[in-house]
mmCIF file of C-alpha atoms and ligand atoms in Angstrom:
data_model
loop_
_atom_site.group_PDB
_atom_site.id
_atom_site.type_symbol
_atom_site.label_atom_id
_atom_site.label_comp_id
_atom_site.label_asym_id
_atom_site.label_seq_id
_atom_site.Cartn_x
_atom_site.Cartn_y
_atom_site.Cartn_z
ATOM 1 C CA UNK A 1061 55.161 119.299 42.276
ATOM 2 C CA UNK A 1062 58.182 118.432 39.986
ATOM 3 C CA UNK A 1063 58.146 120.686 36.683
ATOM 4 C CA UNK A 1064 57.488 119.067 33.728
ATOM 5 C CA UNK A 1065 60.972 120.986 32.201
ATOM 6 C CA UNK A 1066 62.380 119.548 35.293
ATOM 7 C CA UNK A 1067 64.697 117.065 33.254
ATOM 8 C CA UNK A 1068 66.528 119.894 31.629
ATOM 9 C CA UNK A 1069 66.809 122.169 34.372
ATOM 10 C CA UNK A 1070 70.644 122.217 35.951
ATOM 11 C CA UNK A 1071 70.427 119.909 39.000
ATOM 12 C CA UNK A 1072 71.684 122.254 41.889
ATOM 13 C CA UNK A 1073 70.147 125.632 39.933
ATOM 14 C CA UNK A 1074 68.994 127.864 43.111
ATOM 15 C CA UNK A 1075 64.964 127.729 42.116
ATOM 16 C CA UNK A 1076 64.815 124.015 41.885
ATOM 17 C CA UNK A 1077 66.855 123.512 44.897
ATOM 18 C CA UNK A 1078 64.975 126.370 47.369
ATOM 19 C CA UNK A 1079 61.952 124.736 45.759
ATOM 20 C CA UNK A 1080 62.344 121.422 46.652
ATOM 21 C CA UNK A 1081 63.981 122.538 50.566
ATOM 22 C CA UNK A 1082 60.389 124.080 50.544
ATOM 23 C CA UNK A 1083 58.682 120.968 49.969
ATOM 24 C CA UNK A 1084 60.479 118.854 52.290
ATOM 25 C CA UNK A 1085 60.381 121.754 55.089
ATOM 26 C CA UNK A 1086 57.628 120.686 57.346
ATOM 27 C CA UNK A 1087 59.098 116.879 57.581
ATOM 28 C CA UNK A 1088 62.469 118.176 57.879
ATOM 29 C CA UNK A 1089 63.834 118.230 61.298
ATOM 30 C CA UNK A 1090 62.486 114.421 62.062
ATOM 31 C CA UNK A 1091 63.540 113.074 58.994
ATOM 32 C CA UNK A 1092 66.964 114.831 59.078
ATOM 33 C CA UNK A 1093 67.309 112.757 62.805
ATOM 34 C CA UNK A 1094 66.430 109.772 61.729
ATOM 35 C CA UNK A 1095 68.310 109.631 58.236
ATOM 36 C CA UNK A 1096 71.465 110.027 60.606
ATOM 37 C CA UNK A 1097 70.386 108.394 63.629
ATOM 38 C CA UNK A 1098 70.040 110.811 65.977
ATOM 39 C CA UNK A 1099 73.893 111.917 65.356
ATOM 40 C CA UNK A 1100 72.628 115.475 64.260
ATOM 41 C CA UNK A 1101 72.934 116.983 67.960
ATOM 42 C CA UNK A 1102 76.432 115.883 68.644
ATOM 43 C CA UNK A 1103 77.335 117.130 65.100
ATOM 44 C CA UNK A 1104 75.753 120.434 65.432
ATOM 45 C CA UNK A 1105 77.686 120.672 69.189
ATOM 46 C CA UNK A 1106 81.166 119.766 67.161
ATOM 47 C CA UNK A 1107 80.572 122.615 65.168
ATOM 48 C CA UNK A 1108 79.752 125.225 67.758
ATOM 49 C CA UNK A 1109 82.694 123.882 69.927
ATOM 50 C CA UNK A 1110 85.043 124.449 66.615
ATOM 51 C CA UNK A 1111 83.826 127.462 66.229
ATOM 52 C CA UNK A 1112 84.706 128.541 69.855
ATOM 53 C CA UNK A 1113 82.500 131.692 69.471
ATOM 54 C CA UNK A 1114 82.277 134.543 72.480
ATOM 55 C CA UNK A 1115 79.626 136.236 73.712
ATOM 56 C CA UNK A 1116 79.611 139.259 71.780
ATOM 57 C CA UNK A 1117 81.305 138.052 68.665
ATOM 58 C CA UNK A 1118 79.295 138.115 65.396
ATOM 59 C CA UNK A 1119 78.313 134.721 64.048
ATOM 60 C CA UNK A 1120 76.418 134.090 60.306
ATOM 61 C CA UNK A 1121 74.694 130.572 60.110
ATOM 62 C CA UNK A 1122 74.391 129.752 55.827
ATOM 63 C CA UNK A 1123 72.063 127.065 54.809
ATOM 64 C CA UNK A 1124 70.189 127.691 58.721
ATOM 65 C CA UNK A 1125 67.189 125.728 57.067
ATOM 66 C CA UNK A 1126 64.429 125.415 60.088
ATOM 67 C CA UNK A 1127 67.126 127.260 62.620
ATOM 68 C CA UNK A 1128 68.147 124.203 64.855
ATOM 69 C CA UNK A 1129 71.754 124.608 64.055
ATOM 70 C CA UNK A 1130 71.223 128.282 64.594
ATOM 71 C CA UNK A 1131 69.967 127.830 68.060
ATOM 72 C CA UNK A 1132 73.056 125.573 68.991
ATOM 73 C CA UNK A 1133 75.805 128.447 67.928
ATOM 74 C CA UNK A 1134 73.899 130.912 69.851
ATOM 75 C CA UNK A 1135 74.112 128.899 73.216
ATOM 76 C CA UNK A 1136 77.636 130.958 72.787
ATOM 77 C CA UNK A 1137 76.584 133.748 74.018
ATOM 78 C CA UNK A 1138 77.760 135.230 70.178
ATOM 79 C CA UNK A 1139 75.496 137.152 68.113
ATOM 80 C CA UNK A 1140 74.357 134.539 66.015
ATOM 81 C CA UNK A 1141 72.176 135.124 62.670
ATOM 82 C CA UNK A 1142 70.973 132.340 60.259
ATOM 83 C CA UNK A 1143 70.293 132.810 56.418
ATOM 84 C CA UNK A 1144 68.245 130.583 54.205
ATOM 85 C CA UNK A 1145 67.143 131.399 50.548
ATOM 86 C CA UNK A 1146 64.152 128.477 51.191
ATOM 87 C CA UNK A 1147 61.389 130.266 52.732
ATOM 88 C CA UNK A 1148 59.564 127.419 53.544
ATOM 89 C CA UNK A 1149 62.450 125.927 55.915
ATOM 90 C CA UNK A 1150 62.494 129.085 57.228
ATOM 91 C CA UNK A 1151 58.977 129.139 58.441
ATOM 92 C CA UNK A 1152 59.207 125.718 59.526
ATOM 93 C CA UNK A 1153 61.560 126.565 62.150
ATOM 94 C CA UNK A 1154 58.350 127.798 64.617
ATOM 95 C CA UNK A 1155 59.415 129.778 68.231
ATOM 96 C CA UNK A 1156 62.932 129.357 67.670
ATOM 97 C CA UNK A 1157 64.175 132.223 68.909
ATOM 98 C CA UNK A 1158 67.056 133.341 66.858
ATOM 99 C CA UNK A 1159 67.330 136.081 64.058
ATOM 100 C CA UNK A 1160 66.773 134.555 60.012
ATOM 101 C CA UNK A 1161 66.925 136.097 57.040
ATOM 102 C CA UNK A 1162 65.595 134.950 53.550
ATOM 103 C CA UNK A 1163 69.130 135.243 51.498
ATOM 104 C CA UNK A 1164 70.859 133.325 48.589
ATOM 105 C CA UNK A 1165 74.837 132.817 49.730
ATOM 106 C CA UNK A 1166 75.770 133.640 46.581
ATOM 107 C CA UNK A 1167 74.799 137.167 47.077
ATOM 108 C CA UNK A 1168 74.754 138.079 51.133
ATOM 109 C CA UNK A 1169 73.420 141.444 51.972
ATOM 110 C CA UNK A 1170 76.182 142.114 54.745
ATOM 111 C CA UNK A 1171 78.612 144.107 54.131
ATOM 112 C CA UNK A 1172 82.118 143.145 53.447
ATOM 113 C CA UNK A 1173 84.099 142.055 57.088
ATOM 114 C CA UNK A 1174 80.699 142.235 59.348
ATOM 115 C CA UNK A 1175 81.027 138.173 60.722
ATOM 116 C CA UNK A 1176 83.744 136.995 63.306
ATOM 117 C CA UNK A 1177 82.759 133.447 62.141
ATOM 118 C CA UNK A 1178 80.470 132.229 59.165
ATOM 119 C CA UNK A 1179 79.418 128.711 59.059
ATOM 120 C CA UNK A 1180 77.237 125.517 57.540
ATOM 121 C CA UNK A 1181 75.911 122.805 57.807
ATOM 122 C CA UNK A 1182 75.029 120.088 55.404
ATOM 123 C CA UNK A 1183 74.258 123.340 52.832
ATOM 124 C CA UNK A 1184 77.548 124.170 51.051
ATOM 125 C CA UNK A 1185 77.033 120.421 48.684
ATOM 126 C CA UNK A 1186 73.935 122.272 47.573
ATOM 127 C CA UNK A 1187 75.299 125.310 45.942
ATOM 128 C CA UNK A 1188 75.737 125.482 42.193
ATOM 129 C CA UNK A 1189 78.376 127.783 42.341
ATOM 130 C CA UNK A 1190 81.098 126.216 45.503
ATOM 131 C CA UNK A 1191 83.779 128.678 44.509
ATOM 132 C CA UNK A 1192 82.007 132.165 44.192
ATOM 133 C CA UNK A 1193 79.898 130.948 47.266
ATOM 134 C CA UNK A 1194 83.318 130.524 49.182
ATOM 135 C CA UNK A 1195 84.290 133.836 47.960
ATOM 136 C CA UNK A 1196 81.373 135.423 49.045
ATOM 137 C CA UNK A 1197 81.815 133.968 52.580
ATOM 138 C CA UNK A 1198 85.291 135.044 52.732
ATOM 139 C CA UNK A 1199 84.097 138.347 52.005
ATOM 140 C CA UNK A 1200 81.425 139.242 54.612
ATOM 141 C CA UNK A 1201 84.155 137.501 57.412
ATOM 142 C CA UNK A 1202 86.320 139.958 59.286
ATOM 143 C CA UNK A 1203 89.896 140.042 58.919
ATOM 144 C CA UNK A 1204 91.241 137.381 60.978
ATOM 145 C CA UNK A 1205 87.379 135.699 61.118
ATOM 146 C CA UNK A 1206 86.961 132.093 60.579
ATOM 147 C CA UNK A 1207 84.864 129.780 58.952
ATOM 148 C CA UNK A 1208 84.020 126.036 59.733
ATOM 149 C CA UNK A 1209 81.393 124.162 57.426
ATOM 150 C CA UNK A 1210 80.446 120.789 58.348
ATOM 151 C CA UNK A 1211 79.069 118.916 55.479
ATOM 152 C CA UNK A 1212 79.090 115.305 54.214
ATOM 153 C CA UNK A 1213 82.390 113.586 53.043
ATOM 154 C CA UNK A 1214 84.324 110.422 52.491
ATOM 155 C CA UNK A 1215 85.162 107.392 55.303
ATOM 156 C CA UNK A 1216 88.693 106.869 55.900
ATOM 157 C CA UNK A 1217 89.047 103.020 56.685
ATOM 158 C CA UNK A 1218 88.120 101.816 52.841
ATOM 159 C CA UNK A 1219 85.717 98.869 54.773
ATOM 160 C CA UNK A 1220 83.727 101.599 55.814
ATOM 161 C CA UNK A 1221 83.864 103.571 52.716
ATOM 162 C CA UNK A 1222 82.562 100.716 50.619
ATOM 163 C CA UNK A 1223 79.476 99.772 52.841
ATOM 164 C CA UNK A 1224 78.231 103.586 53.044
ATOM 165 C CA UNK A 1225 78.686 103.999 49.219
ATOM 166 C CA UNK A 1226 76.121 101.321 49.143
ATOM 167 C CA UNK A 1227 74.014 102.437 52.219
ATOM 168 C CA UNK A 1228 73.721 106.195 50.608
ATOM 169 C CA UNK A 1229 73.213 104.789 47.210
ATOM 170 C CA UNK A 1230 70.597 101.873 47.866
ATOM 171 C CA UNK A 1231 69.502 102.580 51.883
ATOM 172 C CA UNK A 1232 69.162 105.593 52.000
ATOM 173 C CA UNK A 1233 66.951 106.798 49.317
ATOM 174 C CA UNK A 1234 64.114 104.048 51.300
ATOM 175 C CA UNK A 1235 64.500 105.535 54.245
ATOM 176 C CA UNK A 1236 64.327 108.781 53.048
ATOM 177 C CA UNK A 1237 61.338 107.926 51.022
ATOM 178 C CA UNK A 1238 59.400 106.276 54.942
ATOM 179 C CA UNK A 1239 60.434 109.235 56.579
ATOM 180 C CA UNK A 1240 59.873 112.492 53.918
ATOM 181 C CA UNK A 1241 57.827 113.192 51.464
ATOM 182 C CA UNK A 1242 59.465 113.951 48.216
ATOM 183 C CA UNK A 1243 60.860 111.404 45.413
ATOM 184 C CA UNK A 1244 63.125 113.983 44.259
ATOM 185 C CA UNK A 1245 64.261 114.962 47.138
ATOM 186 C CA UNK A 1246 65.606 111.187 48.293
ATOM 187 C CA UNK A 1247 67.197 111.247 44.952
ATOM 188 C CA UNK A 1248 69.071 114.189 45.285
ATOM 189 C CA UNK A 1249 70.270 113.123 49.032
ATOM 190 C CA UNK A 1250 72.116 110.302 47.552
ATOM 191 C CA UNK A 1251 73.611 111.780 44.783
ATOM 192 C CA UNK A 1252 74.726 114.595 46.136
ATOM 193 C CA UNK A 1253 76.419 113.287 48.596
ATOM 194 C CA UNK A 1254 78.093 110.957 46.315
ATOM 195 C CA UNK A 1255 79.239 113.498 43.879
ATOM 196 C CA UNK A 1256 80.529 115.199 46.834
ATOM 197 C CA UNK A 1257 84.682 116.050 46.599
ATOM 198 C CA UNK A 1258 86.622 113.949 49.622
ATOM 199 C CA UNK A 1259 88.155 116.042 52.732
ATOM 200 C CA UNK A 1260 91.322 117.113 50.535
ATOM 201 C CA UNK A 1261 89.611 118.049 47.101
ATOM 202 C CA UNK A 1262 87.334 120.230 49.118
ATOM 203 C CA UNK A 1263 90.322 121.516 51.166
ATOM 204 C CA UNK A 1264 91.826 122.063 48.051
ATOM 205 C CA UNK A 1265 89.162 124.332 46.573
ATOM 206 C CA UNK A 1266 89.396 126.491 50.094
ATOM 207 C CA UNK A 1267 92.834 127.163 49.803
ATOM 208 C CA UNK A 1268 92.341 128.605 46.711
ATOM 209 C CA UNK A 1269 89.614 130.682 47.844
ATOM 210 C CA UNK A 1270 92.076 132.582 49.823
ATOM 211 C CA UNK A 1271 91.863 130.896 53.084
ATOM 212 C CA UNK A 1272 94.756 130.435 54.959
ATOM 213 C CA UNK A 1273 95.343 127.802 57.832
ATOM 214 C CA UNK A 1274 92.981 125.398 56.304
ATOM 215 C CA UNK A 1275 92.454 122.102 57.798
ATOM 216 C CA UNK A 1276 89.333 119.406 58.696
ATOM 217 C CA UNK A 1277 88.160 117.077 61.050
ATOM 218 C CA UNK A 1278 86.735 114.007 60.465
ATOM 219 C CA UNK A 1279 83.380 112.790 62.314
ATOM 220 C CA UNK A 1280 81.653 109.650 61.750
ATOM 221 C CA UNK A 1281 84.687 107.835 60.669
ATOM 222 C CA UNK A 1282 84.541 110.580 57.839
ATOM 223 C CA UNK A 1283 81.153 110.327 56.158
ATOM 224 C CA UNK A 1284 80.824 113.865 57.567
ATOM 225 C CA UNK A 1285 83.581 116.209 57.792
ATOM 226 C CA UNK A 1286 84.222 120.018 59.483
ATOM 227 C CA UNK A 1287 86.597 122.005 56.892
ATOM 228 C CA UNK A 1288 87.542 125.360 58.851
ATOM 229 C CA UNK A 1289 89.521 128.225 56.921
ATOM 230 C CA UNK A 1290 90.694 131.678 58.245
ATOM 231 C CA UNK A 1291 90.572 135.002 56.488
HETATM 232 C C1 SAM B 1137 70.255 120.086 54.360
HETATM 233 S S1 SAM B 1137 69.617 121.645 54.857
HETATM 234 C C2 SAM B 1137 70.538 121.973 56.343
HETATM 235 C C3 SAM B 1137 69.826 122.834 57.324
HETATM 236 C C4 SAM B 1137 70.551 123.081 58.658
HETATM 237 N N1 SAM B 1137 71.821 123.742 58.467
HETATM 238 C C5 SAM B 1137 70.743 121.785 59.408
HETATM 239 O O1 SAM B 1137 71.889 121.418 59.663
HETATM 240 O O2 SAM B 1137 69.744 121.155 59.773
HETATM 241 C C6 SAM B 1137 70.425 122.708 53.665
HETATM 242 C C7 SAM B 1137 69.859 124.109 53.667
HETATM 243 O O3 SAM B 1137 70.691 124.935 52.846
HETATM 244 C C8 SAM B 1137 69.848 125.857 52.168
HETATM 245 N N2 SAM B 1137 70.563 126.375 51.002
HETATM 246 C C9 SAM B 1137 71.067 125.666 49.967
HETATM 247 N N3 SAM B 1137 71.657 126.483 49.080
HETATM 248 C C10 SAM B 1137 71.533 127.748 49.571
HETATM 249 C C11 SAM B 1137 71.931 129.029 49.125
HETATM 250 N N4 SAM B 1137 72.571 129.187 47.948
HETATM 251 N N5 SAM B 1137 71.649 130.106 49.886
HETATM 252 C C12 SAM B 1137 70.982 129.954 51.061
HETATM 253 N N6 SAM B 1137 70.559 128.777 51.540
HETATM 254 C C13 SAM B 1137 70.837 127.674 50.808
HETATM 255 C C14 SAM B 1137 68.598 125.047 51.838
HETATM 256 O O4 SAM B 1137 67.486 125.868 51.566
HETATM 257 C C15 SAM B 1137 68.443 124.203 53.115
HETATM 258 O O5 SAM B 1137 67.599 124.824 54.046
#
């Protein structure tokens, strides 16, 4: 149920937004596939392959929602953990069989330099708070660790750009609304990812997080983009 003080509450404040990951957690994994058509597997590989993780190396999975992207990083071999403050994603994610913990990114309970490699997918855009959460990642990564986070972003060739402004803005909230459940929910997809910074603004805000050797790489022509970042 949307709150009736839901007007005035901040858009991306934690409760609302664990609340409504909750509500849309059952639906999620099929909707998620076919909001993207089906490019969610070769997305998830990218990031494991960018990662480059070894067996043995410590791996933290942020926003691991029902654990699929989880399971993907620990085909590794690495010793991979996901965390998700929505409870209800997290018991959607059935016999997967990787570790999850209920925890808010904004306040991990690792210890500072546990993680070889922390990462994300499609959950950093969420956060009310991008530049404490990056601070926070940066400090429960190892010296030396790195992180990639794979999120939505900005088409390079400006044809592109200008036909998937108007498929997120008008297409996608439809679809969203066949395949899910949850008005608000289709109406936060689109406008989230619209009011999303482009590859450099979000590099931009890495950098001066304290990563060094920051850099991205497109997918999809750019409407989704890994940003990776050393410690
Ligand atoms: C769009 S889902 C992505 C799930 C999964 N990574 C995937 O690729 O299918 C975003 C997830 O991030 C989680 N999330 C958002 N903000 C968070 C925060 N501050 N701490 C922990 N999890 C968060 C949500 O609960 C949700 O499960």
């Amino acid at each position: 149920m949307i709150e009736a003080n839901e007007a005035n509450t901040p858009r991306k404040e934690p409760g609302r937004i664990a609340a409504m990951f909750d509500r849309v957690a059952p639906n999620y994994d099929r909707a998620n596939t076919v909001m993207v058509a089906g490019q969610d597997k070769r997305w998830r590989r990218a990031v494991r392959e960018a990662l480059s993780l070894q067996p043995g190396e410590r791996c933290l999975d942020l926003g691991a929602g029902t654990g699929v992207s989880t399971v993907e990083l620990a085909k590794s071999g690495a010793d991979v953990i996901g965390a998700d403050f929505s409870l209800g994603m997290l018991q959607a994610h059935r016999d997967r069989q990787v570790p999850l913990v209920n925890a808010d990114a904004l306040h991990l309970p690792f210890d500072d330099n546990t993680f070889n490699a922390v990462t994300g997918s499609f959950f950093i855009r969420n956060v009310d708070d991008l530049d404490a959460c990056l601070t926070e990642i940066l400090r429960v990564l190892a010296p030396g660790g790195r992180m990639v986070l794979c999120e939505v972003s900005t088409p390079v060739w400006k044809p592109y750009r200008k036909a998937h402004g108007v498929f997120v803005k008008h297409v996608l909230p439809k679809v969203a609304g066949r395949v899910g459940s949850d008005p608000d929910a289709y109406r936060y997809l689109s406008e989230s990812t619209l009011e999303w910074p482009d590859q450099a603004a979000f590099a931009d805000r890495i950098v001066k997080a304290g990563y060094r050797k920051v850099a991205w790489r497109n997918l999809a022509g750019g409407a989704v983009a890994m940003h990776r970042g050393f410690k």
